[in-house]
CSV table of C-alpha atoms and ligand atoms in Angstrom, one decimal:
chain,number,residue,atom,x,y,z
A,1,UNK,CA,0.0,0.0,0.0
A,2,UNK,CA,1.1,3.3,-0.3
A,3,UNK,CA,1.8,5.3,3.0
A,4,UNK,CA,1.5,9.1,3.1
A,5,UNK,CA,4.1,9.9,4.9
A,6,UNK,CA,3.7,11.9,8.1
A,7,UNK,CA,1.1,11.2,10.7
A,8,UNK,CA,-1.7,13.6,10.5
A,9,UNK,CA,-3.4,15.0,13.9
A,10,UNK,CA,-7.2,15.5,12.9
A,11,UNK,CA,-8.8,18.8,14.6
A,12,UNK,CA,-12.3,17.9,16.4
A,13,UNK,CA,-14.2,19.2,13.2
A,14,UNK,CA,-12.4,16.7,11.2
A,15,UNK,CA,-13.1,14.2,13.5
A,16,UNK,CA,-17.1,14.9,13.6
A,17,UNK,CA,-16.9,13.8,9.6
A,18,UNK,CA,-14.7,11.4,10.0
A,19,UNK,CA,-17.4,9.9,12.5
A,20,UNK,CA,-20.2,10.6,9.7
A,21,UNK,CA,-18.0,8.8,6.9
A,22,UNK,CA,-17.1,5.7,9.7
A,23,UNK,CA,-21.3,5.9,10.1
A,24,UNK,CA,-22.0,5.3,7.0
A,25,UNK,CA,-19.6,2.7,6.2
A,26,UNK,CA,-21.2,1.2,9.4
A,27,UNK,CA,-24.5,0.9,7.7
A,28,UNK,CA,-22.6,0.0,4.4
A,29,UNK,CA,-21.1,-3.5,5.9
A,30,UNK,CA,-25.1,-3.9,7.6
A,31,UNK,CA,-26.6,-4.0,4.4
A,32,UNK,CA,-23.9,-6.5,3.2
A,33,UNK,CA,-24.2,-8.7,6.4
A,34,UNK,CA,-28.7,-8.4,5.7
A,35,UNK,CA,-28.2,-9.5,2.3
A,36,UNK,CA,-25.0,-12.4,3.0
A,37,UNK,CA,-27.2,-15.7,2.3
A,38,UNK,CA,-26.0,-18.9,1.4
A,39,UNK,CA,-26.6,-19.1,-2.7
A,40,UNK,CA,-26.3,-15.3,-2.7
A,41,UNK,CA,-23.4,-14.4,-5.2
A,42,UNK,CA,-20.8,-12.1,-3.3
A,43,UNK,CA,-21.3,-9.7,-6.7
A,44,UNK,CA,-24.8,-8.8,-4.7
A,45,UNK,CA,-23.5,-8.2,-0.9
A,46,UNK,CA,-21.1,-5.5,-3.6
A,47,UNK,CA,-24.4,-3.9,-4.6
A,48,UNK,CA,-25.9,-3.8,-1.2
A,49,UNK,CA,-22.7,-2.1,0.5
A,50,UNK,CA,-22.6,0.3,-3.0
A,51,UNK,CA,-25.8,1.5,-2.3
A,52,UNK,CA,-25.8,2.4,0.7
A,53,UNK,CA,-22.3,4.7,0.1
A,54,UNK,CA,-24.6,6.2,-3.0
A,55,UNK,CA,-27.4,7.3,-0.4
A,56,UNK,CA,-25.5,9.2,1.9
A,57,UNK,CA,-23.1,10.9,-1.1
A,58,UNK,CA,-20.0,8.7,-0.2
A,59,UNK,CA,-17.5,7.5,-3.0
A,60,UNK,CA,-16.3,4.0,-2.5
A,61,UNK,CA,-12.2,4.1,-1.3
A,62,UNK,CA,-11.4,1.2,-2.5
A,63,UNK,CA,-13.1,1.1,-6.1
A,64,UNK,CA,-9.9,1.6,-8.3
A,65,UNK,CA,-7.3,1.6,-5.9
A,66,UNK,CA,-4.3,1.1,-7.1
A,67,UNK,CA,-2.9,-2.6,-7.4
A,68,UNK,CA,-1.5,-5.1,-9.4
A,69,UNK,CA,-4.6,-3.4,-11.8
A,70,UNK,CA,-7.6,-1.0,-10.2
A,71,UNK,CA,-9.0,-2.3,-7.8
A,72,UNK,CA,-12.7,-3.7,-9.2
A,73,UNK,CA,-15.4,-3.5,-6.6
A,74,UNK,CA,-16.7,-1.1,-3.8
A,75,UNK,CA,-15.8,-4.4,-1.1
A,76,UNK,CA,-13.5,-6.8,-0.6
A,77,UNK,CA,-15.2,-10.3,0.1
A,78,UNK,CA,-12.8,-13.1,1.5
A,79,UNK,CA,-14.5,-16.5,1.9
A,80,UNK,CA,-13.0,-19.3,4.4
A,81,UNK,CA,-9.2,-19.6,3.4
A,82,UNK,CA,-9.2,-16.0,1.8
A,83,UNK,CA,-8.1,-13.5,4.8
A,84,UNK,CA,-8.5,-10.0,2.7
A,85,UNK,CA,-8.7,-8.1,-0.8
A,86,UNK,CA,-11.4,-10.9,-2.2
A,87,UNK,CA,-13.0,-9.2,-5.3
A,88,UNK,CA,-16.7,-10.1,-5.7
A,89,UNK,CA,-17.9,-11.8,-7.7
A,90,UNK,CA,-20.0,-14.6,-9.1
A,91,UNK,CA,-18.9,-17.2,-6.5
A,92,UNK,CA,-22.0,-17.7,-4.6
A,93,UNK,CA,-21.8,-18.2,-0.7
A,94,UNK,CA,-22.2,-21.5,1.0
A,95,UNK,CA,-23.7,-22.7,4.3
A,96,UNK,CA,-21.1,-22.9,6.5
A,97,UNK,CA,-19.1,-20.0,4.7
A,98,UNK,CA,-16.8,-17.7,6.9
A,99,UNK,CA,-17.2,-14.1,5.1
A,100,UNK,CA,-14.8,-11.3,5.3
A,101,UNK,CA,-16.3,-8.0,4.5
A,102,UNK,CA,-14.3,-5.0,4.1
A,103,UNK,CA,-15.5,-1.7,3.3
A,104,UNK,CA,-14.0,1.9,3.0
A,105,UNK,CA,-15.6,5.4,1.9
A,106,UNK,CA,-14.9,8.8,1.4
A,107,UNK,CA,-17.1,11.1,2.5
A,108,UNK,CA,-16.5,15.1,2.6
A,109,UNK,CA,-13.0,14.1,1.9
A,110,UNK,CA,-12.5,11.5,4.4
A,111,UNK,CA,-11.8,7.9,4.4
A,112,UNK,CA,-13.2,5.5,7.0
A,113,UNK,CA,-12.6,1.9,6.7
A,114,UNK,CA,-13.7,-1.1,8.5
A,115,UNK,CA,-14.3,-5.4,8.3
A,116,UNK,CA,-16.2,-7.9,9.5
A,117,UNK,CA,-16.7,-11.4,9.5
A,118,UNK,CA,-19.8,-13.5,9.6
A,119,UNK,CA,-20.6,-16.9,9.7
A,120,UNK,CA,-23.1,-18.4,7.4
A,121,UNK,CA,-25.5,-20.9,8.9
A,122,UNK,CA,-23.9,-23.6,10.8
A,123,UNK,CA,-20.3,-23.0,11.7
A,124,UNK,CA,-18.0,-25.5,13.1
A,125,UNK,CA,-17.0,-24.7,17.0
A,126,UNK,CA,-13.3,-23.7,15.5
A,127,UNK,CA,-14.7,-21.2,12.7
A,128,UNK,CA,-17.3,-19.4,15.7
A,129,UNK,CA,-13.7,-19.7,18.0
A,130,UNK,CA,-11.3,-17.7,15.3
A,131,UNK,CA,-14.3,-15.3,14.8
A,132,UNK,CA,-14.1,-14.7,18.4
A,133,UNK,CA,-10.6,-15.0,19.2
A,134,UNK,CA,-10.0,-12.1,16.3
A,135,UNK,CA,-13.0,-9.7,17.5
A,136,UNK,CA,-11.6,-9.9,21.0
A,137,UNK,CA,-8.1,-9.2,19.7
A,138,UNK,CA,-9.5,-5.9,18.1
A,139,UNK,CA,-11.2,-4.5,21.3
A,140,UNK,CA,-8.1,-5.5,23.1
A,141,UNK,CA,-5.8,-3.6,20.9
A,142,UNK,CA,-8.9,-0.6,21.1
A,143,UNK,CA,-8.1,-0.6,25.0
A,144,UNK,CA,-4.6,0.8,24.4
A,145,UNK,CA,-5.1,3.1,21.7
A,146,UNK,CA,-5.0,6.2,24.7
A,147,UNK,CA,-2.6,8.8,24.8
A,148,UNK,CA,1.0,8.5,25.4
A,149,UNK,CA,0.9,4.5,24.7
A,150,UNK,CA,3.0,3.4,21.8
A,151,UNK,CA,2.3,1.6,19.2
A,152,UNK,CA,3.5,-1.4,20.0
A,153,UNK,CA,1.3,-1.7,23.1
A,154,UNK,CA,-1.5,-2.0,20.8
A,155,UNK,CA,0.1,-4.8,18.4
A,156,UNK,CA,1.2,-6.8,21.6
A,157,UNK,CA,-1.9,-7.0,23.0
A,158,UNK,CA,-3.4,-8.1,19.4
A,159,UNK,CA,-0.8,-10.2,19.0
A,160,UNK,CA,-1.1,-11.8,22.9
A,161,UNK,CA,-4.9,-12.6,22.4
A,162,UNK,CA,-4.5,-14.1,19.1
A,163,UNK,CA,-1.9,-16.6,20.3
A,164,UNK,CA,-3.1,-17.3,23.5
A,165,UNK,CA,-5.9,-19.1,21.4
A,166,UNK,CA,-3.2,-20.6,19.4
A,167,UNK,CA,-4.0,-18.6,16.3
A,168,UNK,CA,-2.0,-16.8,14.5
A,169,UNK,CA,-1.4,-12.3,13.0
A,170,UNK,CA,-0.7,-12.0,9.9
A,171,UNK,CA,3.1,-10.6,9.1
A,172,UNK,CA,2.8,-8.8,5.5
A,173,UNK,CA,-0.3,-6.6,6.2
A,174,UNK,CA,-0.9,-4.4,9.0
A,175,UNK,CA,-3.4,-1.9,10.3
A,176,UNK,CA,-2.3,1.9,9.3
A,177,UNK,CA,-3.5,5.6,10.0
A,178,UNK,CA,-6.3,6.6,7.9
A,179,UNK,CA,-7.6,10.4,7.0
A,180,UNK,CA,-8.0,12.3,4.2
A,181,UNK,CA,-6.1,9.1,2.5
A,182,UNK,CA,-6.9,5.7,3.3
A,183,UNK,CA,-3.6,4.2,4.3
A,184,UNK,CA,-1.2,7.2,6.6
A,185,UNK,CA,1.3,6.5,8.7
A,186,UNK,CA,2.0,5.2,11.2
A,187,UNK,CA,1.5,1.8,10.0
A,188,UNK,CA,0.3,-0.4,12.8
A,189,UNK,CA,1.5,-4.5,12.8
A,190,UNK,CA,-0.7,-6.9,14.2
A,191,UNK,CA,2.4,-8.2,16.3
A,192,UNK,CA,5.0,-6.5,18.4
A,193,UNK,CA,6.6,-5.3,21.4
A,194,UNK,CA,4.7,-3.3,24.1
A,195,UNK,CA,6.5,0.0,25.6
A,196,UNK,CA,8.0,0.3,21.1
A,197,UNK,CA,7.1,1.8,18.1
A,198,UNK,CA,5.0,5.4,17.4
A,199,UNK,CA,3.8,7.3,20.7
A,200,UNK,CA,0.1,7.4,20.1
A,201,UNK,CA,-1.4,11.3,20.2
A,202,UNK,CA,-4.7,13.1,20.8
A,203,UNK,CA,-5.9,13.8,17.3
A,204,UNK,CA,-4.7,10.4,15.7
A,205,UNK,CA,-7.1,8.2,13.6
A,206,UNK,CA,-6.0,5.0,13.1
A,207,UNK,CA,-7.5,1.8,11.2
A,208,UNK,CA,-7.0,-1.1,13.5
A,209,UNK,CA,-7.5,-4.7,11.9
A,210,UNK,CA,-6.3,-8.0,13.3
A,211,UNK,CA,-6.4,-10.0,10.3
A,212,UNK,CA,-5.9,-13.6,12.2
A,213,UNK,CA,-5.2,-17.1,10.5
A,214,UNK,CA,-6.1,-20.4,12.5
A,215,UNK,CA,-3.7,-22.4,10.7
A,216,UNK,CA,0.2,-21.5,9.8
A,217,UNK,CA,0.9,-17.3,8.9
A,218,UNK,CA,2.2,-17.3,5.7
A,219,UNK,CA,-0.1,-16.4,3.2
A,220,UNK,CA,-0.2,-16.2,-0.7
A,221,UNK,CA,-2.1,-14.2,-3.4
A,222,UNK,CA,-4.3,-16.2,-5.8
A,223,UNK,CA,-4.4,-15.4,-9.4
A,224,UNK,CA,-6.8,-12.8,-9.5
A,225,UNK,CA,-3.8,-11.3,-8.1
A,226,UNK,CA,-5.4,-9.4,-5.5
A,227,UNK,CA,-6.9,-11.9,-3.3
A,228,UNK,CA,-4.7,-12.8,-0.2
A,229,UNK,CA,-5.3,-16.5,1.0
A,230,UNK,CA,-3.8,-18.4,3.7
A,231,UNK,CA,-1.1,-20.9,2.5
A,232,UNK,CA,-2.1,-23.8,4.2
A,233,UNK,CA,-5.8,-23.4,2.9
A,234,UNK,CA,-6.9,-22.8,6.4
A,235,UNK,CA,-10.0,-20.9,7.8
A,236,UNK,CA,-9.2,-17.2,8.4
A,237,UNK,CA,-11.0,-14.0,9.5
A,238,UNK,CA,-10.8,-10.4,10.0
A,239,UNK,CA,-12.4,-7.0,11.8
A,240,UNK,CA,-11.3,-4.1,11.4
A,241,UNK,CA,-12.5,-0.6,12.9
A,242,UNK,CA,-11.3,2.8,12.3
A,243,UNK,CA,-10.5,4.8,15.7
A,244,UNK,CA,-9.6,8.2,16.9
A,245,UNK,CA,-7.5,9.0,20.1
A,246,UNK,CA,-9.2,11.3,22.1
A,247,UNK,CA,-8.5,12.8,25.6
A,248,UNK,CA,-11.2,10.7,26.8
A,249,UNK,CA,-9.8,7.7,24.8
A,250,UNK,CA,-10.4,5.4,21.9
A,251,UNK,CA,-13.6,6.6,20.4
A,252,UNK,CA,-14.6,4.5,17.2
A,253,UNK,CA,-15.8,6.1,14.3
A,254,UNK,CA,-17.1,3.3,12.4
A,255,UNK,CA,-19.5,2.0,14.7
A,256,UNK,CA,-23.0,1.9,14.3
A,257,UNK,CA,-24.3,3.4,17.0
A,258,UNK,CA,-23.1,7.1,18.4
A,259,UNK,CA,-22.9,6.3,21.6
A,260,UNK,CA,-20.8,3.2,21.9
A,261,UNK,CA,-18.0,3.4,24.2
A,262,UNK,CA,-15.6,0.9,25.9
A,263,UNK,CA,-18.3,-0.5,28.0
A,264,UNK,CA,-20.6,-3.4,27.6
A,265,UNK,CA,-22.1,-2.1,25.0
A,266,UNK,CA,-19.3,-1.7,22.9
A,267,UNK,CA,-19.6,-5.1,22.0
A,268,UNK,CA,-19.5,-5.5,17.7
A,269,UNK,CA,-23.1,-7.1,19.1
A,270,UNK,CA,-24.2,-4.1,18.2
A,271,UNK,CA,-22.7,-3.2,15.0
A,272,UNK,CA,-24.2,-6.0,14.0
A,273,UNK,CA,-27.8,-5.2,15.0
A,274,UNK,CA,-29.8,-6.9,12.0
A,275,UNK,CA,-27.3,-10.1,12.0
A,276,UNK,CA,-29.4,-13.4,11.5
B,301,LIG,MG1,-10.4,-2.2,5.4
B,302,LIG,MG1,-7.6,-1.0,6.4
């Protein structure tokens, strides 16, 4: 990816639409979850996340982003073995299917960007565990994202949950700061030392996304050339939530609902209000 370089502080006004933009990408990766079915090609959860970003006057981010060619779609959609950048398609999902969404906007001139994962129907106790497992790892690197932490407190603390489950991060793609671009400095590894790295600042927005594979780490891109697959061919998922450092703390902008905080509420139960 290509890193602006230079960490940008964001003033509170840019952080109000930065909150609208990680709104409506919240209700963007809703209307993908409501219409994720099995037999529904992943071409149509596209549509339903497109259409959504239309309403509200947001251009897809990640439609022609720069790549190996533009980047095709307004989503990425990873099934089972396929951790991110899946283009959609006419693969139609299964029962049983692990689906990644990602999504990013821009709206007023700013990016948010966010992931989910969802089981389809049944789900083996290992699939709903590395769902779990990688959702708790995001919340837990969320807890450090406060002022004066480093970096690094937040990737060891992603990196400590994932492997505690015996899981394991991903090594080539990492979360990164996210503004008027989509990927800013710093970049921020799903692994690493606590106490090293950037010292996290009031103002900073950052895109936080454990992207967490239950088998080996090494991972390989299929020939669509985009898509990025686990090696092994094992199950892997992926959340990801775009955050601001405040004085008060983490506050994230692509939730769903305004008043989320780091209570028990903050649970991604409610982002995904809707979810079968
Ligand atoms: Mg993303
Ligand atoms: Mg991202």
């Amino acid at each position: 990816m290509n890193l602006r370089r230079g960490i940008e502080l964001k003033s509170n006004s840019e952080l109000a639409i930065m909150r609208e933009a990680g709104k409506i990408n919240a209700l963007a990766l809703l209307a993908a979850v409501s219409v994720a079915d099995a037999g529904v090609p992943t071409a149509d959860i596209d549509a339903a996340a497109a259409e959504v970003l239309h309403k509200h006057g947001a251009k897809p981010a990640f439609l022609g982003y720069p790549g190996p060619y533009p980047y095709p779609a307004v989503t990425n959609i990873s099934i089972n073995d396929e951790l991110v950048h899946g283009i959609p398609g006419k693969r139609r999902i299964k029962q049983g299917d692990l689906v990644s969404i990602d999504c990013g906007n821009v709206f007023e001139g700013f990016v948010a960007d966010s992931a989910l994962t969802i089981g389809i129907g049944e789900i083996s106790t290992e699939a709903q565990k590395l769902m779990d497992v990688t959702l708790d790892s995001l919340f837990a690197g969320i807890e450090k994202m406060v002022p004066e932490n480093k970096s690094g407190d937040v990737s060891s603390a992603i990196q400590t949950m994932v492997e505690k489950h015996g899981f394991n991060v991903v090594r080539e793609y990492t979360g990164h700061g996210v503004g008027r671009h989509m990927h800013e400095d710093p970049q921020i590894p799903n692994y690493g030392v606590a106490g090293k790295g950037v010292h996290l600042r009031v103002g900073m927005t950052i895109a936080l996304e454990p992207m967490v594979l239950s088998g080996n780490p090494e991972t390989k891109i299929k020939d669509d050339q985009w898509t990025v697959a686990s090696m092994d061919g094992k199950l892997t998922a992926h959340y990801e939530h775009s955050i601001a450092i405040t004085p008060e703390g983490p506050k994230v902008l692509t939730a769903l609902d305004h008043n989320l905080d780091l209570g028990s509420t903050f649970r991604y139960n409610n982002y995904f209000a809707g979810k079968r």
